[in-house]
Coordinates of C-alpha atoms in Angstrom, one line a residue:
M1 CA 98.6 -70.8 -25.7
K2 CA 96.7 -68.6 -28.2
I3 CA 96.9 -65.0 -28.7
E4 CA 94.1 -63.2 -30.6
Q5 CA 94.3 -59.5 -31.6
I6 CA 90.5 -58.0 -31.9
Y7 CA 91.1 -55.0 -34.0
T8 CA 88.4 -52.5 -34.5
G9 CA 89.2 -50.5 -37.5
C10 CA 86.8 -47.4 -36.8
L11 CA 88.7 -46.9 -33.6
A12 CA 92.1 -48.1 -34.8
Q13 CA 92.0 -49.9 -31.6
G14 CA 93.2 -53.4 -30.5
A15 CA 92.4 -55.7 -27.8
Y16 CA 93.8 -58.9 -26.8
Y17 CA 92.4 -62.1 -26.0
I18 CA 95.1 -64.7 -24.3
V19 CA 94.3 -68.2 -23.3
S20 CA 96.3 -70.7 -21.8
E21 CA 95.3 -74.0 -20.3
N22 CA 91.9 -73.6 -18.8
E23 CA 92.4 -69.6 -18.3
A24 CA 92.3 -66.5 -20.1
A25 CA 93.2 -62.5 -19.9
I26 CA 91.9 -59.9 -21.9
I27 CA 93.6 -56.5 -22.4
D28 CA 92.1 -53.2 -23.0
P29 CA 88.5 -54.7 -24.1
L30 CA 86.1 -52.6 -26.1
R31 CA 82.8 -51.3 -24.7
E32 CA 80.8 -54.4 -26.0
V33 CA 81.8 -57.4 -23.9
K34 CA 79.5 -60.0 -25.9
P35 CA 82.1 -61.0 -28.1
Y36 CA 84.7 -61.8 -25.4
L37 CA 82.1 -63.7 -23.6
D38 CA 81.2 -65.7 -26.4
R39 CA 85.0 -66.7 -26.9
L40 CA 85.3 -67.7 -23.3
E41 CA 82.2 -69.8 -23.8
K42 CA 83.5 -71.4 -26.9
D43 CA 87.0 -72.1 -25.6
K44 CA 85.4 -73.3 -22.2
V45 CA 87.9 -71.1 -20.0
T46 CA 87.7 -69.1 -17.2
L47 CA 88.8 -65.1 -17.3
K48 CA 91.1 -64.5 -14.7
Y49 CA 92.0 -61.0 -15.2
I50 CA 91.4 -58.0 -17.2
F51 CA 94.3 -56.3 -17.8
E52 CA 94.2 -52.1 -18.7
T53 CA 97.0 -50.3 -20.0
H54 CA 95.9 -47.2 -18.9
F55 CA 92.9 -44.6 -18.6
H56 CA 91.8 -44.7 -22.4
A57 CA 91.2 -41.4 -23.7
D58 CA 89.8 -42.1 -27.1
F59 CA 87.3 -44.9 -26.3
V60 CA 85.3 -46.4 -23.3
S61 CA 86.8 -49.6 -22.1
G62 CA 84.5 -52.8 -21.3
H63 CA 86.3 -53.4 -18.2
L64 CA 83.7 -52.6 -15.9
D65 CA 81.0 -54.6 -17.7
L66 CA 83.2 -57.6 -18.3
S67 CA 84.3 -57.8 -14.6
K68 CA 80.7 -57.8 -13.4
K69 CA 79.8 -60.5 -16.0
T70 CA 82.6 -62.7 -15.2
S71 CA 83.9 -61.8 -11.8
A72 CA 87.4 -61.4 -13.2
P73 CA 89.5 -58.6 -11.4
I74 CA 90.6 -55.5 -13.2
V75 CA 94.5 -55.0 -13.1
Y76 CA 96.2 -51.5 -13.7
G77 CA 99.7 -50.7 -13.5
P78 CA 101.3 -48.4 -10.5
T79 CA 100.0 -45.1 -9.7
A80 CA 96.4 -45.7 -11.2
E81 CA 93.4 -44.6 -9.0
P82 CA 90.3 -45.8 -10.3
Q83 CA 87.1 -44.8 -8.6
F84 CA 86.1 -48.8 -8.5
E85 CA 87.6 -51.7 -7.0
A86 CA 90.6 -53.0 -9.1
I87 CA 94.2 -54.5 -8.6
I88 CA 96.8 -51.7 -8.5
A89 CA 99.8 -54.0 -9.5
E90 CA 103.5 -53.0 -8.7
D91 CA 106.2 -52.7 -11.1
N92 CA 107.8 -56.1 -12.2
Q93 CA 104.7 -58.1 -10.4
I94 CA 103.8 -61.3 -12.2
F95 CA 100.4 -62.6 -12.8
E96 CA 100.0 -66.2 -13.7
V97 CA 97.3 -67.3 -16.4
G98 CA 97.1 -71.0 -17.3
K99 CA 100.9 -72.0 -17.8
I100 CA 102.1 -68.4 -19.1
K101 CA 102.8 -65.2 -17.0
I102 CA 102.2 -61.9 -17.4
K103 CA 104.8 -59.5 -16.0
V104 CA 103.9 -55.6 -15.5
L105 CA 106.4 -53.4 -16.9
H106 CA 105.5 -49.5 -15.4
T107 CA 106.2 -47.4 -18.6
P108 CA 104.7 -43.8 -17.7
G109 CA 104.9 -41.1 -20.0
H110 CA 101.7 -41.1 -22.2
T111 CA 99.9 -41.0 -18.8
M112 CA 101.5 -41.7 -15.5
E113 CA 99.9 -45.2 -15.0
S114 CA 100.6 -46.3 -18.4
T115 CA 101.8 -50.0 -18.5
T116 CA 103.2 -52.4 -20.5
Y117 CA 102.5 -56.0 -20.2
L118 CA 105.4 -58.9 -20.9
L119 CA 104.1 -62.1 -21.7
I120 CA 106.3 -65.0 -20.7
D121 CA 105.5 -68.6 -22.0
E122 CA 105.3 -71.8 -19.9
N123 CA 109.4 -72.1 -21.0
G124 CA 110.2 -68.8 -19.4
V125 CA 110.8 -67.0 -22.8
E126 CA 109.7 -63.6 -23.2
I127 CA 107.5 -63.6 -26.4
A128 CA 105.5 -60.6 -26.5
I129 CA 104.5 -57.1 -25.0
F130 CA 101.2 -55.4 -25.2
T131 CA 102.2 -51.9 -25.2
G132 CA 99.1 -50.1 -25.0
D133 CA 99.8 -46.2 -25.7
T134 CA 103.5 -46.5 -24.9
L135 CA 104.9 -48.0 -28.0
F136 CA 103.1 -48.0 -31.2
L137 CA 104.4 -49.2 -34.6
G138 CA 106.3 -46.1 -36.1
D139 CA 105.4 -43.9 -33.1
V140 CA 104.9 -43.3 -29.7
G141 CA 102.0 -42.4 -27.4
R142 CA 101.3 -38.7 -27.5
P143 CA 102.7 -37.0 -24.3
D144 CA 100.1 -34.4 -24.0
L145 CA 97.1 -35.9 -22.6
A146 CA 97.9 -36.1 -18.9
Q147 CA 99.7 -32.7 -18.5
K148 CA 98.3 -30.8 -15.6
A149 CA 98.5 -27.0 -15.4
G150 CA 101.4 -25.7 -13.2
S151 CA 102.8 -29.2 -12.3
V152 CA 103.4 -31.4 -15.2
T153 CA 103.9 -30.3 -18.7
Q154 CA 104.0 -32.1 -22.0
E155 CA 107.6 -31.8 -22.0
D156 CA 107.8 -33.3 -18.8
L157 CA 105.8 -36.3 -19.7
A158 CA 107.9 -36.6 -23.1
G159 CA 111.0 -37.0 -21.1
I160 CA 109.5 -39.5 -18.7
L161 CA 108.1 -41.3 -21.8
Y162 CA 111.7 -41.4 -23.0
D163 CA 113.1 -42.9 -19.8
S164 CA 110.6 -45.6 -20.0
L165 CA 111.4 -46.8 -23.6
Q166 CA 115.0 -46.9 -22.8
N167 CA 114.6 -48.8 -19.5
K168 CA 111.8 -51.0 -20.3
I169 CA 111.5 -51.6 -23.9
M170 CA 114.7 -51.1 -25.6
P171 CA 116.6 -53.8 -23.4
L172 CA 114.1 -56.4 -24.2
D173 CA 115.0 -58.9 -27.1
D174 CA 114.5 -58.0 -30.4
S175 CA 112.5 -61.1 -31.3
I176 CA 109.9 -60.1 -29.1
T177 CA 106.1 -59.1 -30.9
V178 CA 104.8 -55.7 -30.3
Y179 CA 101.0 -55.6 -29.7
P180 CA 100.0 -51.8 -29.7
A181 CA 96.7 -50.4 -28.5
H182 CA 96.4 -48.6 -31.6
G183 CA 97.2 -48.3 -35.4
A184 CA 97.1 -45.9 -38.3
G185 CA 93.9 -43.3 -37.9
S186 CA 93.9 -43.0 -34.2
A187 CA 94.4 -39.5 -32.6
C188 CA 96.8 -41.1 -30.0
G189 CA 99.6 -40.8 -32.3
K190 CA 100.8 -39.0 -35.2
N191 CA 102.9 -41.3 -37.3
M192 CA 101.6 -44.8 -37.0
Q193 CA 102.0 -47.7 -39.3
K194 CA 99.2 -49.3 -41.1
E195 CA 100.5 -52.8 -39.8
T196 CA 99.0 -53.8 -36.3
V197 CA 101.6 -56.2 -35.4
D198 CA 105.4 -56.3 -35.6
I199 CA 108.6 -57.6 -34.0
L200 CA 110.5 -55.2 -31.4
G201 CA 113.7 -55.3 -33.4
N202 CA 112.1 -54.0 -36.5
Q203 CA 110.5 -51.0 -34.5
K204 CA 114.1 -50.4 -33.3
R205 CA 115.5 -50.1 -36.4
T206 CA 112.6 -48.0 -38.0
N207 CA 110.6 -46.1 -35.4
Y208 CA 111.8 -42.4 -35.4
A209 CA 110.9 -42.1 -31.9
L210 CA 113.4 -45.0 -30.9
N211 CA 116.1 -43.7 -33.1
Q212 CA 116.5 -40.1 -31.3
P213 CA 120.2 -39.7 -29.9
D214 CA 119.2 -38.2 -26.7
K215 CA 116.4 -37.3 -24.8
E216 CA 116.2 -33.5 -25.6
S217 CA 115.9 -35.0 -29.5
F218 CA 113.3 -37.3 -28.5
V219 CA 111.1 -34.6 -26.7
R220 CA 111.6 -32.1 -29.6
E221 CA 110.7 -34.9 -32.3
V222 CA 107.8 -36.8 -30.6
L223 CA 105.9 -33.0 -29.6
E224 CA 106.4 -31.5 -33.1
G225 CA 103.5 -31.4 -35.3
L226 CA 101.0 -32.5 -32.5
T227 CA 97.7 -31.0 -33.1
A228 CA 95.0 -30.4 -30.5
P229 CA 93.4 -34.0 -29.1
P230 CA 89.9 -34.2 -29.7
K231 CA 87.7 -32.4 -27.2
Y232 CA 85.9 -35.7 -26.1
F233 CA 89.1 -37.2 -24.7
G234 CA 88.8 -35.9 -21.2
M235 CA 85.1 -37.2 -20.7
N236 CA 86.1 -40.7 -22.0
V237 CA 89.0 -40.5 -19.3
A238 CA 86.9 -39.7 -16.9
M239 CA 84.3 -42.5 -17.5
N240 CA 87.0 -45.0 -17.5
K241 CA 88.5 -43.9 -14.2
G242 CA 84.8 -43.2 -12.6
G243 CA 82.6 -45.7 -14.1
Y244 CA 79.7 -45.7 -16.6
E245 CA 76.4 -47.0 -17.2
S246 CA 76.1 -50.5 -18.3
L247 CA 75.8 -51.2 -22.1
D248 CA 72.9 -53.1 -21.6
E249 CA 70.8 -50.3 -20.2
V250 CA 72.3 -48.0 -22.8
M251 CA 71.0 -50.2 -25.5
N252 CA 67.5 -50.7 -23.7
K253 CA 67.1 -46.8 -23.5
G254 CA 68.3 -46.2 -27.0
L255 CA 66.5 -48.9 -29.0
N256 CA 63.0 -46.9 -28.6
P257 CA 61.4 -46.5 -31.8
I258 CA 59.7 -43.1 -32.3
S259 CA 57.0 -42.7 -35.1
A260 CA 57.6 -39.7 -37.6
E261 CA 54.6 -37.9 -36.1
D262 CA 56.2 -37.7 -32.6
F263 CA 59.9 -37.6 -33.8
E264 CA 59.9 -33.7 -34.2
G265 CA 58.3 -32.9 -31.1
F266 CA 60.4 -35.5 -28.7
A267 CA 63.5 -33.9 -30.3
E268 CA 62.3 -30.6 -29.1
E269 CA 61.1 -31.4 -25.8
T270 CA 64.5 -33.4 -24.8
G271 CA 66.7 -30.8 -26.6
S272 CA 68.0 -33.9 -28.7
L273 CA 70.6 -33.5 -31.6
I274 CA 68.9 -35.2 -34.6
L275 CA 71.7 -37.5 -35.9
D276 CA 71.4 -38.9 -39.2
T277 CA 73.8 -41.9 -40.0
R278 CA 72.7 -42.4 -43.5
S279 CA 75.4 -42.2 -46.3
P280 CA 76.5 -38.7 -47.7
G281 CA 75.0 -40.0 -51.0
D282 CA 71.6 -40.5 -49.5
F283 CA 71.7 -37.5 -46.9
Y284 CA 72.1 -34.6 -49.4
K285 CA 69.4 -35.4 -51.5
E286 CA 67.0 -35.2 -48.5
F287 CA 66.9 -35.0 -44.6
I288 CA 65.2 -33.8 -41.8
P289 CA 66.0 -29.9 -41.4
N290 CA 68.8 -29.2 -39.0
S291 CA 69.7 -32.5 -38.3
I292 CA 73.7 -33.5 -38.7
N293 CA 75.0 -36.1 -41.0
V294 CA 77.9 -38.4 -39.7
G295 CA 77.7 -41.7 -42.0
L296 CA 78.0 -44.9 -40.1
K297 CA 80.1 -46.4 -43.0
G298 CA 83.3 -44.2 -41.9
D299 CA 85.3 -42.9 -38.9
F300 CA 81.7 -42.5 -37.3
A301 CA 82.2 -42.6 -33.7
P302 CA 85.5 -40.5 -33.4
W303 CA 83.9 -37.8 -35.5
V304 CA 80.8 -37.8 -33.5
G305 CA 83.1 -37.3 -30.4
A306 CA 85.3 -34.6 -31.9
L307 CA 82.0 -32.4 -33.3
V308 CA 79.5 -33.0 -30.4
V309 CA 82.0 -33.1 -27.7
D310 CA 79.6 -33.7 -25.0
V311 CA 78.8 -37.2 -24.1
K312 CA 75.8 -36.5 -22.2
Q313 CA 74.3 -34.7 -25.3
P314 CA 70.7 -36.3 -25.9
I315 CA 70.8 -37.8 -29.3
L316 CA 67.8 -39.0 -31.8
L317 CA 68.9 -41.1 -34.6
V318 CA 68.0 -41.5 -38.3
S319 CA 69.4 -44.4 -39.7
D320 CA 68.9 -47.1 -42.2
E321 CA 66.6 -49.7 -40.8
G322 CA 68.3 -52.4 -39.0
T323 CA 71.4 -50.4 -38.3
E324 CA 70.3 -48.9 -34.8
E325 CA 71.8 -51.2 -32.7
E326 CA 75.2 -51.0 -34.5
V327 CA 74.8 -47.0 -34.3
I328 CA 74.1 -47.0 -30.5
T329 CA 77.2 -49.6 -29.7
R330 CA 79.3 -47.4 -31.8
L331 CA 78.5 -44.2 -30.1
S332 CA 79.0 -45.9 -26.6
R333 CA 82.4 -46.7 -27.7
V334 CA 83.4 -43.1 -27.2
G335 CA 80.8 -42.5 -24.4
F336 CA 77.6 -41.4 -26.3
D337 CA 75.3 -43.2 -24.0
N338 CA 72.2 -40.6 -24.1
V339 CA 70.7 -42.0 -27.3
L340 CA 67.0 -41.4 -26.6
G341 CA 65.6 -43.3 -29.4
Y342 CA 65.3 -43.6 -33.4
L343 CA 62.9 -42.6 -36.1
K344 CA 60.9 -45.6 -36.6
G345 CA 60.8 -46.8 -40.4
G346 CA 64.1 -44.4 -41.1
F347 CA 63.9 -41.5 -43.1
D348 CA 61.2 -42.9 -45.4
A349 CA 58.7 -42.7 -42.8
W350 CA 59.4 -39.2 -42.4
K351 CA 59.1 -38.5 -46.0
N352 CA 56.0 -40.6 -46.4
A353 CA 54.2 -38.8 -43.6
G354 CA 54.6 -35.5 -45.6
K355 CA 57.1 -33.8 -43.2
E356 CA 59.3 -30.9 -44.3
T357 CA 62.7 -31.9 -45.6
D358 CA 66.0 -30.2 -46.7
Q359 CA 68.7 -30.7 -49.3
I360 CA 72.5 -29.8 -50.1
N361 CA 73.5 -28.4 -53.2
R362 CA 76.1 -31.2 -54.2
I363 CA 77.8 -31.6 -57.8
S364 CA 80.5 -34.2 -58.7
S365 CA 84.3 -33.3 -59.0
S366 CA 83.8 -33.3 -62.7
E367 CA 81.1 -30.8 -62.5
F368 CA 83.1 -28.6 -60.4
A369 CA 86.0 -28.7 -62.9
E370 CA 83.7 -27.3 -65.6
V371 CA 82.2 -24.4 -63.7
F372 CA 85.4 -23.6 -61.7
N373 CA 87.1 -20.1 -62.1
S374 CA 90.1 -18.7 -60.3
Q375 CA 88.0 -16.0 -58.5
D376 CA 85.7 -18.9 -56.8
K377 CA 85.9 -19.1 -53.2
V378 CA 87.1 -22.9 -52.1
I379 CA 86.9 -24.3 -48.5
D380 CA 89.0 -27.4 -48.0
V381 CA 87.9 -29.1 -44.9
R382 CA 91.0 -31.8 -44.8
K383 CA 93.5 -32.0 -42.2
I384 CA 96.3 -29.5 -42.3
S385 CA 98.9 -32.3 -43.5
E386 CA 96.6 -33.3 -46.4
Y387 CA 96.1 -29.8 -47.4
S388 CA 99.9 -28.7 -46.9
A389 CA 100.5 -32.0 -49.0
E390 CA 98.4 -30.7 -52.0
H391 CA 95.6 -28.3 -52.6
I392 CA 93.5 -26.0 -55.0
E393 CA 95.4 -23.2 -55.5
N394 CA 94.2 -20.1 -53.4
A395 CA 91.6 -22.4 -51.3
Y396 CA 91.2 -22.0 -47.8
N397 CA 92.0 -24.5 -45.2
R398 CA 89.3 -24.9 -42.5
P399 CA 89.7 -28.4 -41.0
L400 CA 86.4 -30.3 -40.0
D401 CA 87.4 -30.8 -36.4
M402 CA 87.9 -27.1 -35.8
I403 CA 84.6 -26.1 -37.6
S404 CA 83.2 -24.7 -34.2
E405 CA 85.8 -22.2 -34.4
W406 CA 85.4 -21.0 -38.0
V407 CA 81.8 -21.3 -38.8
S408 CA 80.9 -18.0 -37.4
G409 CA 83.4 -16.3 -39.6
I410 CA 81.4 -17.8 -42.9
D411 CA 80.2 -14.8 -45.0
N412 CA 76.6 -16.3 -46.1
S413 CA 76.4 -13.8 -49.0
E414 CA 79.4 -15.2 -50.9
H415 CA 78.9 -18.4 -52.4
F416 CA 81.7 -20.7 -52.1
F417 CA 82.6 -24.6 -52.8
L418 CA 83.2 -27.1 -50.2
H419 CA 85.3 -30.3 -50.1
C420 CA 87.1 -32.9 -48.4
A421 CA 89.2 -35.8 -49.8
G422 CA 86.4 -38.1 -50.9
G423 CA 82.8 -36.3 -49.7
Y424 CA 82.5 -37.8 -46.3
R425 CA 83.9 -35.3 -44.2
S426 CA 82.7 -32.2 -46.2
M427 CA 79.1 -33.7 -46.0
I428 CA 79.5 -33.6 -42.1
A429 CA 80.6 -29.9 -42.5
A430 CA 78.0 -29.3 -44.9
S431 CA 75.2 -30.5 -42.3
I432 CA 76.7 -28.7 -39.7
L433 CA 76.8 -25.3 -41.9
N434 CA 73.3 -25.7 -42.9
S435 CA 72.2 -25.8 -39.4
H436 CA 73.8 -22.8 -38.9
G437 CA 71.8 -21.0 -41.6
I438 CA 74.8 -21.1 -43.9
R439 CA 73.6 -22.4 -47.2
N440 CA 75.2 -20.5 -49.9
F441 CA 77.7 -23.3 -50.7
T442 CA 78.3 -26.3 -53.1
E443 CA 79.4 -29.3 -51.8
I444 CA 81.8 -31.4 -54.1
D445 CA 81.3 -35.3 -54.4
G446 CA 84.3 -37.0 -54.7
G447 CA 86.5 -34.4 -53.0
F448 CA 90.0 -33.8 -53.6
N449 CA 90.6 -37.4 -54.9
G450 CA 88.1 -36.8 -57.7
I451 CA 89.4 -33.4 -58.3
K452 CA 93.0 -34.5 -59.0
K453 CA 91.9 -36.9 -61.7
T454 CA 90.1 -34.0 -63.6
E455 CA 93.4 -32.9 -64.3
K456 CA 91.8 -29.3 -65.2
L457 CA 92.3 -27.5 -61.9
P458 CA 95.2 -25.3 -60.6
L459 CA 96.9 -27.4 -58.1
T460 CA 100.1 -26.6 -55.7
N461 CA 103.2 -28.8 -56.1
F462 CA 102.8 -32.0 -54.2
V463 CA 104.8 -32.3 -50.8
C464 CA 105.2 -35.6 -49.1
Q465 CA 102.6 -35.6 -46.0
S466 CA 105.2 -37.3 -43.8
K467 CA 107.1 -34.0 -44.1
T468 CA 104.0 -31.9 -43.0
L469 CA 103.4 -33.4 -39.6

């Protein structure tokens, strides 16, 4: 038997590839299925089942493409209602893969169809659970995503999740390995550990959610500090539940080179967003006017999802040459399938064609420390928890993921400084502000991490971030 965790850092997502004898199972596959097909071919095994722990909100699963390419059936837990052919398993139902068994444990709470899969080896020993978003390392799945107005509240779901954990997970042996669907960095939880695998006994001892004295305390603690989920989540759920375009078709459409001469007109004609995926260090020097920068080398897809929101938005790419396929793949993971093409030759082609460019006023954190005075306005676009832990005295906290709510309140006549932790998020914010005609600001390269190192600026007293959640 072989268990392989296939972890994708930018989404903090874990898929699982399990082999026994000449058969395999895959749990929560990512959108691009070629890596799984390659593994199946290399191992000379047949994919017997595709298990889905629930209808994912933060990414688009590869279940449909994988099923079409392998003929393996898709399996969901009880109460799931997909709009395509699938096996809807019963609680405690057993599926055999080679010499092992996979048992269905219905664990609603994160969503009502949420299911944990218990792996039993050829000797009948329970050795691992694949918990989806029911149980994370250090946390549990947020119970606010599946609430329905007037019927099911987040408090109801949290209570249901408590019962699932107490009745289905806690009675299992401490030696069982826990394989969650997400790790630190995912928006599906608030307190996840950086590790991606643990044993259940350790989680019973250290996971705050598993150590609450009663249901009331569990509900209160799990709901405390939850921020609003990214707005694209609902669209991803709809795609996972209702179906989507094949990634092959998405790729064929998106890998459409457009010359610098035709690029601007094509963007206007199609109403496309120009998405520049170059690094912040390259973008600020020169870019196409009104383009938005989200650097590929970062939490690229989740930030596009959080800020663009509408997965049907037409997009044109400005990317480093040779990265176009990776960009389209990563966008597809969060449902952005409407990439219409990319700037042929990259930004250099635009510049060499003599086209108009724009730039962002950027200075280093050390330069900022030299010019700053107490009367200067500073906008900090980090998360509330980061800001609460430590920030420049009198700085305003305006989280990046809420920029659509605060951008209209910016006074363009008053200069301000803009920063995040390192410069990635503040450049995203800078490009959005610039596209709204707000230009009277200076962005700080190195962000708060660099600002702290200067030891020249007035900062608030540090508070451990775990206490600010």
